[in-house]
Tab-separated table of C-alpha atoms in Angstrom:
chain	number	residue	atom	x	y	z
A	439	TYR	CA	14.171	12.542	-19.736
A	440	THR	CA	14.019	8.934	-18.672
A	441	PHE	CA	11.733	6.576	-20.506
A	442	ARG	CA	10.649	3.238	-19.152
A	443	ILE	CA	8.677	0.636	-21.042
A	444	LEU	CA	6.247	-1.302	-18.885
A	445	ARG	CA	5.440	-4.761	-20.117
A	446	PRO	CA	2.251	-6.513	-19.059
A	447	GLN	CA	2.929	-8.348	-15.822
A	448	ARG	CA	2.481	-12.090	-16.010
A	449	THR	CA	1.750	-14.232	-13.019
A	450	THR	CA	2.962	-17.798	-12.973
A	451	MET	CA	1.108	-20.294	-10.860
A	452	SER	CA	2.135	-23.814	-9.973
A	453	ASP	CA	-1.344	-25.298	-10.428
A	454	GLU	CA	-2.466	-25.652	-14.031
A	455	GLY	CA	-5.682	-23.810	-14.801
A	456	LYS	CA	-5.454	-21.477	-11.791
A	457	GLU	CA	-4.307	-18.551	-13.942
A	458	SER	CA	-7.562	-18.581	-15.922
A	459	GLU	CA	-9.518	-18.417	-12.640
A	460	LYS	CA	-7.792	-15.200	-11.540
A	461	MET	CA	-9.333	-11.793	-11.918
A	462	THR	CA	-7.421	-9.553	-14.338
A	463	VAL	CA	-7.339	-5.763	-14.297
A	464	ILE	CA	-6.065	-3.901	-17.346
A	465	TRP	CA	-4.886	-0.603	-15.815
A	466	VAL	CA	-4.440	2.241	-18.318
A	467	ASP	CA	-2.621	5.301	-16.988
A	468	ASP	CA	0.242	7.405	-18.319
A	469	ARG	CA	1.536	7.793	-14.748
A	470	PRO	CA	1.123	4.343	-13.159
A	471	GLU	CA	3.311	5.318	-10.216
A	472	ASN	CA	0.348	7.369	-8.971
A	473	ASN	CA	-1.730	4.206	-8.357
A	474	GLU	CA	0.909	1.897	-6.988
A	475	VAL	CA	-0.937	1.462	-3.672
A	476	GLU	CA	-4.138	0.432	-5.424
A	477	ARG	CA	-2.346	-1.967	-7.792
A	478	ARG	CA	-0.425	-3.582	-4.927
A	479	HIS	CA	-3.708	-4.040	-3.064
A	480	ALA	CA	-5.197	-5.813	-6.086
A	481	GLN	CA	-2.141	-8.047	-6.437
A	482	SER	CA	-2.227	-8.900	-2.723
A	483	GLU	CA	-5.819	-10.070	-3.279
A	484	GLY	CA	-4.687	-12.388	-6.093
A	485	VAL	CA	-5.644	-10.119	-8.996
A	486	ASN	CA	-3.442	-10.141	-12.085
A	487	VAL	CA	-2.680	-6.494	-12.978
A	488	VAL	CA	-1.552	-5.495	-16.469
A	489	VAL	CA	-0.226	-1.919	-16.632
A	490	CYS	CA	-0.570	0.042	-19.888
A	491	ARG	CA	0.512	3.652	-20.417
A	492	SER	CA	-1.689	4.538	-23.395
A	493	SER	CA	-5.111	3.779	-24.812
A	494	ILE	CA	-3.545	1.944	-27.743
A	495	GLU	CA	-1.498	-0.230	-25.399
A	496	GLY	CA	-4.620	-0.836	-23.286
A	497	LEU	CA	-6.764	-1.833	-26.271
A	498	THR	CA	-4.010	-4.170	-27.456
A	499	ALA	CA	-3.831	-5.854	-24.032
A	500	LEU	CA	-7.632	-6.145	-23.924
A	501	ARG	CA	-7.801	-7.748	-27.346
A	502	ARG	CA	-5.078	-10.231	-26.357
A	503	TYR	CA	-6.868	-11.224	-23.159
A	504	THR	CA	-7.876	-14.886	-23.367
A	505	GLY	CA	-9.303	-15.539	-19.901
A	506	PRO	CA	-12.975	-15.638	-18.940
A	507	MET	CA	-14.601	-12.289	-19.782
A	508	GLY	CA	-16.339	-12.271	-16.392
A	509	HIS	CA	-12.898	-12.085	-14.735
A	510	LEU	CA	-11.805	-8.936	-16.586
A	511	ARG	CA	-11.889	-5.367	-15.208
A	512	ILE	CA	-10.565	-2.137	-16.707
A	513	VAL	CA	-9.297	0.925	-14.852
A	514	THR	CA	-8.398	4.057	-16.781
A	515	ASP	CA	-7.472	7.584	-15.881
A	516	ARG	CA	-9.526	10.421	-17.330
A	517	HIS	CA	-6.746	12.356	-18.982
A	518	ARG	CA	-3.302	11.478	-20.311
A	519	VAL	CA	-0.306	13.240	-21.754
A	520	THR	CA	1.134	11.409	-24.750
A	521	ARG	CA	4.106	12.791	-26.654
A	522	LEU	CA	3.645	16.110	-24.857
A	523	VAL	CA	0.035	16.367	-26.038
A	524	GLU	CA	-2.585	16.611	-23.299
A	525	ASP	CA	-5.754	14.616	-23.935
A	526	THR	CA	-8.328	15.567	-21.303
A	527	ASN	CA	-10.823	13.041	-22.652
A	528	ALA	CA	-8.566	9.978	-23.015
A	529	GLY	CA	-10.452	7.854	-20.464
A	530	PRO	CA	-13.964	8.498	-21.798
A	531	ASP	CA	-12.691	8.004	-25.362
A	532	LEU	CA	-11.171	4.667	-24.329
A	533	VAL	CA	-14.489	3.642	-22.751
A	534	GLU	CA	-16.277	4.371	-26.026
A	535	ASP	CA	-13.665	2.413	-28.023
A	536	ILE	CA	-14.061	-0.556	-25.671
A	537	ARG	CA	-17.845	-0.451	-25.945
A	538	MET	CA	-17.603	-0.686	-29.755
A	539	ASP	CA	-15.863	-4.069	-29.434
A	540	ALA	CA	-18.563	-6.749	-29.054
A	541	LYS	CA	-16.227	-9.027	-27.059
A	542	LEU	CA	-15.572	-6.286	-24.470
A	543	ALA	CA	-18.987	-4.590	-24.456
A	544	ASP	CA	-20.025	-5.818	-20.988
A	545	THR	CA	-16.671	-5.423	-19.238
A	546	PRO	CA	-16.845	-3.282	-16.074
A	547	ILE	CA	-14.776	-0.099	-16.368
A	548	LEU	CA	-13.652	2.395	-13.734
A	549	ILE	CA	-12.464	5.896	-14.580
A	550	TYR	CA	-10.121	6.686	-11.684
A	551	THR	CA	-9.628	10.419	-11.667
A	552	SER	CA	-9.207	13.499	-9.495
A	553	PRO	CA	-12.002	15.488	-7.829
A	554	PHE	CA	-11.663	17.960	-10.715
A	555	GLY	CA	-11.990	15.060	-13.172
A	556	MET	CA	-15.175	13.922	-11.438
A	557	GLN	CA	-16.544	17.449	-11.798
A	558	GLN	CA	-15.683	17.436	-15.520
A	559	LEU	CA	-17.375	14.049	-16.042
A	560	SER	CA	-20.477	15.369	-14.252
A	561	GLN	CA	-20.579	18.542	-16.345
A	562	VAL	CA	-20.639	16.633	-19.609
A	563	LYS	CA	-23.003	14.022	-18.107
A	564	PHE	CA	-20.688	11.251	-19.291
A	565	LEU	CA	-21.823	8.716	-16.700
A	566	ASP	CA	-25.459	9.382	-17.627
A	567	SER	CA	-24.796	8.723	-21.302
A	568	ILE	CA	-22.987	5.397	-20.978
A	569	ASP	CA	-24.081	1.975	-19.699
A	570	ASP	CA	-24.452	0.786	-16.109
A	571	LYS	CA	-21.070	-0.983	-15.972
A	572	VAL	CA	-19.014	2.191	-16.237
A	573	PHE	CA	-18.070	3.881	-12.975
A	574	ALA	CA	-15.937	6.778	-11.816
A	575	THR	CA	-14.286	7.776	-8.567
A	576	ALA	CA	-11.619	10.062	-7.197
A	577	ALA	CA	-11.233	8.087	-3.964
A	578	ARG	CA	-8.789	5.288	-3.173
A	579	GLU	CA	-11.108	2.945	-1.215
A	580	PRO	CA	-13.803	2.653	-3.919
A	581	CYS	CA	-11.027	2.000	-6.429
A	582	LYS	CA	-9.676	-0.794	-4.239
A	583	ARG	CA	-13.178	-2.306	-4.049
A	584	PHE	CA	-13.541	-2.113	-7.826
A	585	VAL	CA	-10.300	-3.945	-8.634
A	586	THR	CA	-11.183	-6.887	-6.371
A	587	PHE	CA	-14.979	-7.315	-6.722
A	588	HIS	CA	-16.524	-10.544	-7.991
A	589	SER	CA	-20.081	-9.261	-8.439
A	590	LEU	CA	-21.403	-5.756	-9.012
A	591	ALA	CA	-23.384	-5.973	-5.763
A	592	GLU	CA	-20.087	-5.834	-3.856
A	593	LEU	CA	-19.549	-2.275	-5.066
A	594	GLY	CA	-22.275	-0.931	-2.812
A	595	GLU	CA	-25.395	1.219	-2.927
A	596	ASP	CA	-24.085	3.531	-5.646
A	597	VAL	CA	-24.242	0.656	-8.132
A	598	ALA	CA	-27.763	-0.252	-7.081
A	599	ARG	CA	-28.849	3.383	-7.567
A	600	GLY	CA	-27.169	3.439	-10.986
A	601	THR	CA	-25.280	6.685	-10.350
A	602	GLY	CA	-22.026	5.473	-11.856
A	603	ARG	CA	-20.186	7.224	-9.043
A	604	LEU	CA	-18.269	5.152	-6.521
A	605	ASP	CA	-17.771	7.535	-3.604
């Protein structure tokens, strides 16, 4: 086995104060290589991306975030394997943990999953039971929109309808 520790990526900017104006995405996924295209897209749009491999690492990065809360986005996968234990509810559990933190309660969150994961979220009516700033998709383009948006209106009709699905 090969293990690699991913540290949060820091962006240095020559102009003072510019860093705090950047959007930041905390991306929680045990297999970040699967979303490299989406993360590169975000970075090419000037978004600071912090990669975390576990919910604990993600929560730590979120609690250390010092920028404007309106510039923060979270992307999580639905299920993770940690220490050979499969957790099929890791993403939804992380969403609930984030919502319990008053500082993070209004932060937009995207569960980026597979078509099967979308089906599972629908079956348990997860998106119906959580607030209107939690979304889910299995498609690359809606994910790319999510990591670069500046207002919820940019996410399209699905947000206006309150479905929680970005398809």
